[in-house]
CSV table of C-alpha atoms in Angstrom, one decimal:
chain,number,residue,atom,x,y,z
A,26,UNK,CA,0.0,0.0,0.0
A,27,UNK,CA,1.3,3.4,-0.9
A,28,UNK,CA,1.8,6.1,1.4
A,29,UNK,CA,-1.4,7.7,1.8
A,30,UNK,CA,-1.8,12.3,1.5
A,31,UNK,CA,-2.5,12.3,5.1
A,32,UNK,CA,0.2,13.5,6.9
A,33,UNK,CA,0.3,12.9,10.8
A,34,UNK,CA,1.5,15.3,13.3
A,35,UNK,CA,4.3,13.8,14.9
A,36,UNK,CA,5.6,13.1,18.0
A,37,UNK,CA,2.5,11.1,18.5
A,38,UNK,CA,0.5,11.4,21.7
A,39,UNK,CA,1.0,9.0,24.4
A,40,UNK,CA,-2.6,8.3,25.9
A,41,UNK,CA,-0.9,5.8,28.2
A,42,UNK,CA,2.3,6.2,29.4
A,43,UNK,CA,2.7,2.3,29.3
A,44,UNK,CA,2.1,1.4,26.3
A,45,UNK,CA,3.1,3.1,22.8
A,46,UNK,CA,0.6,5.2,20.9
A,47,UNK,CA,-1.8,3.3,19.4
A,48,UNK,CA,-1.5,5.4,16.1
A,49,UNK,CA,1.4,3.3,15.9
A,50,UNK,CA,0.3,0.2,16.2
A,51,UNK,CA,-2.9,1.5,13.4
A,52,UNK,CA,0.1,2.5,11.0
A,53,UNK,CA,2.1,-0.3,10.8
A,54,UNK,CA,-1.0,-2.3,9.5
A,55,UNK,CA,-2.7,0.0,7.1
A,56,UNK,CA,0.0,2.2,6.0
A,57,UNK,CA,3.8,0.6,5.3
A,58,UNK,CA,5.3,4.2,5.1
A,59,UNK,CA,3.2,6.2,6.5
A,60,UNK,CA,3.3,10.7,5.8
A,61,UNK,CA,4.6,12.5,8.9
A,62,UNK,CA,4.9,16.6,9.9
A,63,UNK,CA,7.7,16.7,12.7
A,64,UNK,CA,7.7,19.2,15.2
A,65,UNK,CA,10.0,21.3,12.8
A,66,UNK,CA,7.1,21.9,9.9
A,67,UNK,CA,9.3,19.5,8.1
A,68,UNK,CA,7.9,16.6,6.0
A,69,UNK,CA,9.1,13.0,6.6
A,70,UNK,CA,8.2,9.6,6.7
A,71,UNK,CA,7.8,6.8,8.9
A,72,UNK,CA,7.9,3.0,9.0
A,73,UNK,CA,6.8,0.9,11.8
A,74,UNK,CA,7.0,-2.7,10.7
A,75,UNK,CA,10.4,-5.0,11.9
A,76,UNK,CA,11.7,-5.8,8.3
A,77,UNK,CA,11.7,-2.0,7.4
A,78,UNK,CA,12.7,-0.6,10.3
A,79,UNK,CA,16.0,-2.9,10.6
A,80,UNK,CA,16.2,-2.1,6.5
A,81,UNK,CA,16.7,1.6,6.9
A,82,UNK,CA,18.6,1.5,10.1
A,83,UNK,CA,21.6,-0.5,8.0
A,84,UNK,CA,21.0,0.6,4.2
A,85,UNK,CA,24.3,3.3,3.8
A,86,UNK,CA,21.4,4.9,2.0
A,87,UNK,CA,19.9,6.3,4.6
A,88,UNK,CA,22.0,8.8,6.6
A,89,UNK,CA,22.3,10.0,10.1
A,90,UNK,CA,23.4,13.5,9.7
A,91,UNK,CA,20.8,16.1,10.1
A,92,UNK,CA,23.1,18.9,8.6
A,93,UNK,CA,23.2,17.9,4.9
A,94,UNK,CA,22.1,20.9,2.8
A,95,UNK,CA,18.0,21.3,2.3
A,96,UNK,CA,17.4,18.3,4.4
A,97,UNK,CA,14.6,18.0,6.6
A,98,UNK,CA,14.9,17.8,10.6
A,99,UNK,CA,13.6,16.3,13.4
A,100,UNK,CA,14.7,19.0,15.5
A,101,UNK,CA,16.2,22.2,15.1
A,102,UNK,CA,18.4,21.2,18.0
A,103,UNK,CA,21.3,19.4,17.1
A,104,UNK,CA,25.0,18.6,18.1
A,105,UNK,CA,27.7,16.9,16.5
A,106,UNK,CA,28.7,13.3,17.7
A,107,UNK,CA,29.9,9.8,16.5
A,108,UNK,CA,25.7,9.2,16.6
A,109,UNK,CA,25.0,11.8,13.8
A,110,UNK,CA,28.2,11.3,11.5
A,111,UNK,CA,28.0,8.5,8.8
A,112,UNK,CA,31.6,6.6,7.4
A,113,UNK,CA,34.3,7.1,7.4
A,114,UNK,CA,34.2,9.9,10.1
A,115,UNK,CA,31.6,7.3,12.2
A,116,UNK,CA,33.9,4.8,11.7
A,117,UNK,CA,36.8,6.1,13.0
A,118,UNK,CA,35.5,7.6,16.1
A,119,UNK,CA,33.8,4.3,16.9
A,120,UNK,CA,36.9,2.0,16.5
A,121,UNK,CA,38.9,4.4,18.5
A,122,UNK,CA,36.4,4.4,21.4
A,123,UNK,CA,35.5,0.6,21.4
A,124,UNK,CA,39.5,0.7,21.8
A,125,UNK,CA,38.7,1.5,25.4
A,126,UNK,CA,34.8,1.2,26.1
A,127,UNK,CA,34.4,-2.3,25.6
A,128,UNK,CA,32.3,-5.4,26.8
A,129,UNK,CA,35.0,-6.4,28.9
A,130,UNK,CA,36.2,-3.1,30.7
A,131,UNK,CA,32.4,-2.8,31.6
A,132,UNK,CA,31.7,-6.9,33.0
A,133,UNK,CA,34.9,-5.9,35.4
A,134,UNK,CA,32.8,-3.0,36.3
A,135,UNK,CA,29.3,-5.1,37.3
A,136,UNK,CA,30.8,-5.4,40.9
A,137,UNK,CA,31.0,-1.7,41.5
A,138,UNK,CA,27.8,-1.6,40.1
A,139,UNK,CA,26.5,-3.9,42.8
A,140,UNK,CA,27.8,-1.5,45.3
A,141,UNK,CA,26.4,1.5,43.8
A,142,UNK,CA,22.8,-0.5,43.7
A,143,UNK,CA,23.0,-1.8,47.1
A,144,UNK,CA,23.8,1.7,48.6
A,145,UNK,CA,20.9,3.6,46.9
A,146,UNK,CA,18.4,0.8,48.1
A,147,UNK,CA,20.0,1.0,51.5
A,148,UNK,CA,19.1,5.0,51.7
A,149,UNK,CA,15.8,4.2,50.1
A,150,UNK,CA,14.8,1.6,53.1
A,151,UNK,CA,16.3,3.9,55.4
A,152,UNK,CA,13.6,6.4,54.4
A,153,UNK,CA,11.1,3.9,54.4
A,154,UNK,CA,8.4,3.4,52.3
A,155,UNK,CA,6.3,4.7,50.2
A,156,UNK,CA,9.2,5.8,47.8
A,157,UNK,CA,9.2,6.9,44.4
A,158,UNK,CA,11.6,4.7,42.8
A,159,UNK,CA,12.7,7.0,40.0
A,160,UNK,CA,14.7,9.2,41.8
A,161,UNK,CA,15.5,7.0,44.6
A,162,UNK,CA,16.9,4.6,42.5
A,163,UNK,CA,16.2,4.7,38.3
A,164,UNK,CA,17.6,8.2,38.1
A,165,UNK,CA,21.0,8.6,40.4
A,166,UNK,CA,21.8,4.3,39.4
A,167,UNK,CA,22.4,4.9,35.8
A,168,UNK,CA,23.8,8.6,36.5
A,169,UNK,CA,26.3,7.2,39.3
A,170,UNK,CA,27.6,4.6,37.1
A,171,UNK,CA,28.0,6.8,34.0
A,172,UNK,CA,30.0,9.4,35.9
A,173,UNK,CA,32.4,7.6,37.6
A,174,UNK,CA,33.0,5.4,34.3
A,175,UNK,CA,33.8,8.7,32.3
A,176,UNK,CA,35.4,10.4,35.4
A,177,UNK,CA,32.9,13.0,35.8
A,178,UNK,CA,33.3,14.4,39.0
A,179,UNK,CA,29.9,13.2,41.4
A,180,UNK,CA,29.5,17.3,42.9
A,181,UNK,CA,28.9,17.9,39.7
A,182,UNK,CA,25.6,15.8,38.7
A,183,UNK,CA,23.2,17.9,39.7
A,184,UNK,CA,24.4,20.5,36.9
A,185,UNK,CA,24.9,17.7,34.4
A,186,UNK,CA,21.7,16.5,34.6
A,187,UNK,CA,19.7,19.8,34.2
A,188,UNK,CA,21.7,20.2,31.2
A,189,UNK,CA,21.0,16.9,29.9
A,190,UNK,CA,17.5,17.2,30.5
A,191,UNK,CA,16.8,19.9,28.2
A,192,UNK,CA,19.1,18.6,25.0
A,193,UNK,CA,17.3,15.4,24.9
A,194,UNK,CA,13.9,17.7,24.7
A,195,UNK,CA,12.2,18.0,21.2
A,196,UNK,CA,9.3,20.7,22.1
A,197,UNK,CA,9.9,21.1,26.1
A,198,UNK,CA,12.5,24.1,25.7
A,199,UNK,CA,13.0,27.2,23.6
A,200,UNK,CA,15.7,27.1,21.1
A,201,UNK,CA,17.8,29.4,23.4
A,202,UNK,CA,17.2,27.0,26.2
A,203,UNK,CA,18.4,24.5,24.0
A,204,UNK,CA,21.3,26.6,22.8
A,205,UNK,CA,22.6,27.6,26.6
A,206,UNK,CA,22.4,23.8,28.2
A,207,UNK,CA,24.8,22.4,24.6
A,208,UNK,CA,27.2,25.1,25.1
A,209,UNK,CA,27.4,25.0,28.7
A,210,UNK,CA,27.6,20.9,28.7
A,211,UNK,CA,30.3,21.4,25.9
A,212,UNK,CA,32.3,24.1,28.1
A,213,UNK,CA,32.6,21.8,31.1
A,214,UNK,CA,33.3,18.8,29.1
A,215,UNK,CA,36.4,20.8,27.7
A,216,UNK,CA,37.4,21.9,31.0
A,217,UNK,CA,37.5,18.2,32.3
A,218,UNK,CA,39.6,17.0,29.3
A,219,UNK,CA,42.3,19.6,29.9
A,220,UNK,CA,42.1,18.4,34.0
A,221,UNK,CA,42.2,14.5,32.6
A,222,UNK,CA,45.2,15.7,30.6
A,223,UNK,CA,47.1,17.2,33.4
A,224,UNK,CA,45.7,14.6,36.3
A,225,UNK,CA,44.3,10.9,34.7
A,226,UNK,CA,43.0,9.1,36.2
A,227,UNK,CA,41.7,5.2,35.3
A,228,UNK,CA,38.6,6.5,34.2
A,229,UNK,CA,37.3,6.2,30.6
A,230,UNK,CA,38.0,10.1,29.8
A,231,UNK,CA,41.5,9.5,30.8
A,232,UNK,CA,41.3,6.9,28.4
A,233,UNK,CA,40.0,8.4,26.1
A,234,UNK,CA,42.8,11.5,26.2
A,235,UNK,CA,45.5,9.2,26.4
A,236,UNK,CA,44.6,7.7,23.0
A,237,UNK,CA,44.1,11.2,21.5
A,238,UNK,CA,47.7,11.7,22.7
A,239,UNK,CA,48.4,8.9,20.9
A,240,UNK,CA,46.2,9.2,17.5
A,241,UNK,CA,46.9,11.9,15.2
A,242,UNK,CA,43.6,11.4,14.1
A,243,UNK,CA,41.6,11.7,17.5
A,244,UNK,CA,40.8,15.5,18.4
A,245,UNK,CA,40.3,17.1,21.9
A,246,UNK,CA,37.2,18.2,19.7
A,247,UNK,CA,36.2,14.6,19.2
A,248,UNK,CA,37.2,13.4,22.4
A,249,UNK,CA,34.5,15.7,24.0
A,250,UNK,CA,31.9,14.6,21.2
A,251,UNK,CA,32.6,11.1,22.4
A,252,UNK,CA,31.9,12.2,26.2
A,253,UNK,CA,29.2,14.3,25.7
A,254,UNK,CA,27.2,11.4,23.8
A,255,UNK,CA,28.4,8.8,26.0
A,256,UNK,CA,26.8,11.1,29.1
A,257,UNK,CA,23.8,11.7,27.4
A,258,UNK,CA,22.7,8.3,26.1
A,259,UNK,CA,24.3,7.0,29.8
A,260,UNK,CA,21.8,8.8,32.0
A,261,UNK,CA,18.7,9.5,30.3
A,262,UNK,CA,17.6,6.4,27.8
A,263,UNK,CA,18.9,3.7,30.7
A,264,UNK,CA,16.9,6.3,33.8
A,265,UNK,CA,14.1,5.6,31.7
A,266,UNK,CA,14.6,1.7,30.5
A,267,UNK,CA,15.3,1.2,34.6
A,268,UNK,CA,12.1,2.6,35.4
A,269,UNK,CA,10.0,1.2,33.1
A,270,UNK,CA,11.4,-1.7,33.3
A,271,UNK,CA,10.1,-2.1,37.2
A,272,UNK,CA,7.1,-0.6,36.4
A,273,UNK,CA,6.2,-3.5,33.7
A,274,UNK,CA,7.4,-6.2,36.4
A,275,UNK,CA,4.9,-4.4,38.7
A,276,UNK,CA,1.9,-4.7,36.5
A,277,UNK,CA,2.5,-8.4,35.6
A,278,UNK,CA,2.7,-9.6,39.0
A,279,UNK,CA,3.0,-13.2,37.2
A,280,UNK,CA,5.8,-12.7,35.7
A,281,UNK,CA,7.5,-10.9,39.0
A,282,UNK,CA,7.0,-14.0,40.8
A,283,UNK,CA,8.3,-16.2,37.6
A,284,UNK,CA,11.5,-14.0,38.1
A,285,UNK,CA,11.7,-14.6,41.5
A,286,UNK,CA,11.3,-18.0,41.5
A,287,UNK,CA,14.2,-18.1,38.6
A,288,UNK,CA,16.8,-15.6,38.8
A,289,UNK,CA,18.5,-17.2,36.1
A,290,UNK,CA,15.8,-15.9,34.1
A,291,UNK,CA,17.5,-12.3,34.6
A,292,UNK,CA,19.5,-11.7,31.4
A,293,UNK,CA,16.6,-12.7,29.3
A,294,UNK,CA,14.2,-10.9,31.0
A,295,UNK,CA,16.3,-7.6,30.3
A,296,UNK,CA,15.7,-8.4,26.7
A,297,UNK,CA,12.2,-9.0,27.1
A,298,UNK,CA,12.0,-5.9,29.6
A,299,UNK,CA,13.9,-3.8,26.4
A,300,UNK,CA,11.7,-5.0,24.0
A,301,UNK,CA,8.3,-4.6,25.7
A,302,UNK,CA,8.6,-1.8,27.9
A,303,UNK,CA,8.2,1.8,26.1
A,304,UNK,CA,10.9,4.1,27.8
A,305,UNK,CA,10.3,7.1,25.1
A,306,UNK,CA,9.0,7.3,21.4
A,307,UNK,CA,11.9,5.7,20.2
A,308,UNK,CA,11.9,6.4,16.4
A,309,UNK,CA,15.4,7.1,14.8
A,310,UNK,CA,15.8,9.9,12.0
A,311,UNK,CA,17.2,9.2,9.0
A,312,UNK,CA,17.8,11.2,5.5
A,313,UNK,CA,17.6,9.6,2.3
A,314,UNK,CA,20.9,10.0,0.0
A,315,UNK,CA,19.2,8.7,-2.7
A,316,UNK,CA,15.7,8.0,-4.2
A,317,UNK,CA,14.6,4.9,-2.0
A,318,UNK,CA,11.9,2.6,-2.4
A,319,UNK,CA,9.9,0.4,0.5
A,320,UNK,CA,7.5,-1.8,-0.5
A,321,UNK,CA,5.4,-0.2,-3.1
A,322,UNK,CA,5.8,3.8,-2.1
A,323,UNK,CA,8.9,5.9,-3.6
A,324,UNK,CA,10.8,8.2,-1.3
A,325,UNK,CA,12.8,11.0,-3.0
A,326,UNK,CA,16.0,11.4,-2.0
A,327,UNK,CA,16.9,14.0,0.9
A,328,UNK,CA,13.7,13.0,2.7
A,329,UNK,CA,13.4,12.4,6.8
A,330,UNK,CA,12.4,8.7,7.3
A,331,UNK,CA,11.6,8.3,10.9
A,332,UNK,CA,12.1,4.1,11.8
A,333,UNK,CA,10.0,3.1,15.4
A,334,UNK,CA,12.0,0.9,17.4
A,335,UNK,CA,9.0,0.3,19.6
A,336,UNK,CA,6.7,-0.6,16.4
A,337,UNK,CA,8.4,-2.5,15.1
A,338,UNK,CA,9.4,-4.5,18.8
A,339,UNK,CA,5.7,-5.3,19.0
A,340,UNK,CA,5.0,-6.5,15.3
A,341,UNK,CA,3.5,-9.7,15.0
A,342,UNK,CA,4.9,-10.3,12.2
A,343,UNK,CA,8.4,-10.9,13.8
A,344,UNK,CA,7.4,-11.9,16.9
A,345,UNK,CA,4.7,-14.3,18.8
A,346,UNK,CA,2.2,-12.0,21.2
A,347,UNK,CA,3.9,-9.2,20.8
A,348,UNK,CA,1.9,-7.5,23.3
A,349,UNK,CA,2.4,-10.3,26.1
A,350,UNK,CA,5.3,-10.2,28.4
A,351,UNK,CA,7.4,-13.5,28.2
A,352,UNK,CA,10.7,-13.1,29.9
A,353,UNK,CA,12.0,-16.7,28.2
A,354,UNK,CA,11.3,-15.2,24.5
A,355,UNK,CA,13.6,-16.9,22.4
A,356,UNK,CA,15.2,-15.5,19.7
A,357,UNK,CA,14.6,-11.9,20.9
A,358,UNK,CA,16.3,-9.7,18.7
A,359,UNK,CA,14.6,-6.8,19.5
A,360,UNK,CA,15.6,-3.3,18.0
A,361,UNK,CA,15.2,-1.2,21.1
A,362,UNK,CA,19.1,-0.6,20.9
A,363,UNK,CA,18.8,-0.1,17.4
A,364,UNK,CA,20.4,-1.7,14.3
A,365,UNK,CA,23.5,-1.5,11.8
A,366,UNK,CA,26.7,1.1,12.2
A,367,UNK,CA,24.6,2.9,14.1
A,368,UNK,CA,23.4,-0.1,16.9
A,369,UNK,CA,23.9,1.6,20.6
A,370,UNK,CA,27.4,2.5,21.8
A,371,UNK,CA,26.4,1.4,25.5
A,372,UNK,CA,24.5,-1.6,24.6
A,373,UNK,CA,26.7,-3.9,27.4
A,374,UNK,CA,26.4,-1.2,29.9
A,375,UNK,CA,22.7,-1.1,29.6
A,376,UNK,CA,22.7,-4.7,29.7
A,377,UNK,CA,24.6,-5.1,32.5
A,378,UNK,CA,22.9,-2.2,34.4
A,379,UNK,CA,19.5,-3.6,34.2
A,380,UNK,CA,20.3,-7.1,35.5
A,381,UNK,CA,22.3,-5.5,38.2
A,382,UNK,CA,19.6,-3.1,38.9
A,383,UNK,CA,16.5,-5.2,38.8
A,384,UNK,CA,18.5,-8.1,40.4
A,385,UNK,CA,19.1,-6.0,43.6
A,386,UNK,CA,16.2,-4.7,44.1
A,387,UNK,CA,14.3,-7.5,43.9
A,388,UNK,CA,15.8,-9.4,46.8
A,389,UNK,CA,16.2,-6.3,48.3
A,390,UNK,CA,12.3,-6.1,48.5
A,391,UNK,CA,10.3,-9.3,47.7
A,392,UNK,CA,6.9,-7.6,48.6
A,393,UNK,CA,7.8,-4.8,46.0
A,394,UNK,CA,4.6,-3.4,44.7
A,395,UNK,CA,3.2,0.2,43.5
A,396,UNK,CA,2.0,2.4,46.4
A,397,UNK,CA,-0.2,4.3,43.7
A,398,UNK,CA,-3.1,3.3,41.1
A,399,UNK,CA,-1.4,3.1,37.7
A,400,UNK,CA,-3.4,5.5,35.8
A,401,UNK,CA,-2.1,8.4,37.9
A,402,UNK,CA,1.3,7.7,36.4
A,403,UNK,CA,2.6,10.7,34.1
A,404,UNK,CA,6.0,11.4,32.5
A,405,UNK,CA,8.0,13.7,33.1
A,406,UNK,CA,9.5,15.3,29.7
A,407,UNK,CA,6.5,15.2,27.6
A,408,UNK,CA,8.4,17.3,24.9
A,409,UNK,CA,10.8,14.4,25.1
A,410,UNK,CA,11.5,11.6,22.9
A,411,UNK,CA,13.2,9.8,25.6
A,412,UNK,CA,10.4,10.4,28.5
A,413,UNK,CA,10.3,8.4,31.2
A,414,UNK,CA,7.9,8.5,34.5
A,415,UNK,CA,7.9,11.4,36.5
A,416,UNK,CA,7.9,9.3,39.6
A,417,UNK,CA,6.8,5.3,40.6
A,418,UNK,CA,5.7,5.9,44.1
A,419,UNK,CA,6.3,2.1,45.2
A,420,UNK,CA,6.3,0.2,49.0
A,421,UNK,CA,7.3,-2.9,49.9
């Protein structure tokens, strides 16, 4: 079926913060590339079925770069990073950083992790309960472990994370909102690669220094590119995946107890938890370098093609019940840390970080349960495409 002369406003409205828009679900059945107007005023399209989605996240002809001349955008507020360069600049600056930010470095890091999660539950039953388990736990987890990995110092979250907060915004900020939080992140990130230059440490930023000491071809410039991206997609997408992640345990108390009752069902269950549970819109923008055609609908070349993760994670077409929860799903391979060159830097961090996470606190608290009823749940960025719960009161 050919793309229809409707064109939908998106980002789509979420009626229910657990679950993804419905129009979604709708498009991917009755239109294969469906019309979209982003919040820009810019024209684009979008594809919501697994085959297509996985297509144009790994076709070279669909770019990353939101800066090529007359293209559309997503957003008029962009920054430069190994995430929105296509080869051979991507390439580089990804084999020089998985020189030092690899599977390994971070499996050796799952104990401190463990620390770092049993420390946060211990202030949160200190308190007592109710508690709202985003920031108690989803927010400073993922935030902790980011910062000491990249050697960010911990006095200075609380400004890190305001900034952070506002570049990951589509419609939530004004452009010189936008504008002030990039340039100030930017500013400190330089400041902290001088200080790792002058006093390294065996953080990943030192690392990362030392091999632009090393590499001709490795900037200061890209070495805070590589940091600020690594900051950005290490505290906001994995706050978000954390909390919704405990929040979908919470509201299939079956499958909590299958958990319990099997703990080796933990690494799975991340999957599952990745696939099912909607932390954000998550649709990746792409440009077309060339007239491209899906299915039976031509897309000209420099066109936005938006390609939903989440869509495509719940398409029957690729996987059984889609919509159920099965934390032993074979074969899961989901696309909620995306696909091709472009497939997520931190994928073994967020990994680990969710069985570490989940796996502490539920034999912290085996009476874990929501202290509120689910439909008073709201998010907290709704300008964002990486939203996640404004809070998950919880007791226990």
């Amino acid at each position: 079926m050919a793309a229809s002369d409707t064109r939908h406003p998106y980002p789509f409205d979420r009626a229910v913060p657990t679950a993804i828009p419905p129009l979604y679900e709708e498009l991917r059945e009755t239109e294969r590339v469906a019309p979209i107007t982003m919040a820009t005023g810019d024209p684009g399209f979008l594809v919501t079925r697994y085959e297509d989605v996985r297509f144009v996240l790994s076709d070279p002809r669909f770019s990353v770069r939101q800066d090529l001349p007359g293209a559309p955008r997503l957003t008029e507020m962009t920054f430069e990073s190994v995430m929105t360069t296509d080869p051979p600049v991507h390439t580089r600056l990804r084999r020089l950083l998985s020189r030092d930010f690899t599977a390994r470095r971070i499996e050796r890091m799952r104990p401190r992790l463990e620390e770092i999660a049993e420390g946060l539950l211990d202030e949160m039953e200190k308190k007592g309960a109710p508690a709202d388990i985003v920031e108690s736990f989803a927010v400073p987890f993922p935030i902790t472990v980011i910062c000491e990995l990249l050697g960010v110092p911990m006095v200075d979250v609380a400004r890190f994370r305001g900034w952070a907060d506002t570049m990951v915004s589509l419609t939530g900020y004004s452009m010189e909102d936008w504008t002030a939080a990039r340039d100030a992140l930017e500013s400190y990130l330089d400041g902290l690669v001088v200080a790792k230059r002058e006093n390294p440490g065996p953080d990943l930023l030192s690392a990362l220094v030392a091999t632009a000491a090393e590499e001709n071809e490795l900037t200061d410039h890209d070495v805070r590119s590589l940091s600020l991206i690594l900051l950005l997609a290490g505290y906001e997408p994995a706050s978000n995946q954390l909390g919704s992640s405990v929040l979908t345990l919470l509201r299939f108390p079956d499958r909590l107890a299958e958990l319990r009752r099997d703990p080796g069902l933990l690494p799975s269950a991340v999957e599952e938890l990745m696939r099912y549970a909607p932390a954000g819109d998550g649709a990746l923008f792409r440009v077309t370098l060339e007239d491209v055609t899906i299915g039976d609908t031509h897309i000209p070349a420099n066109s936005a093609v938006l390609a939903s993760t989440q869509a495509a994670n719940w398409d029957p077409r690729r996987f059984d019940d889609p919509t159920g929860l099965r934390l032993d799903r074979p074969d899961n391979q989901h696309t909620a840390l995306g696909h091709g060159i472009h497939f997520c830097l931190g994928a073994a961090l967020a990994r680990v970080e969710l069985q570490v996470a989940i796996g502490a606190l539920l034999r912290r608290f085996p009476r874990l349960a929501l202290a509120t009823d689910e439909s008073g749940l709201r998010w907290s960025s709704p300008g964002s495409m990486l939203s996640g719960f404004a809070e998950i009161p919880v007791t226990w």
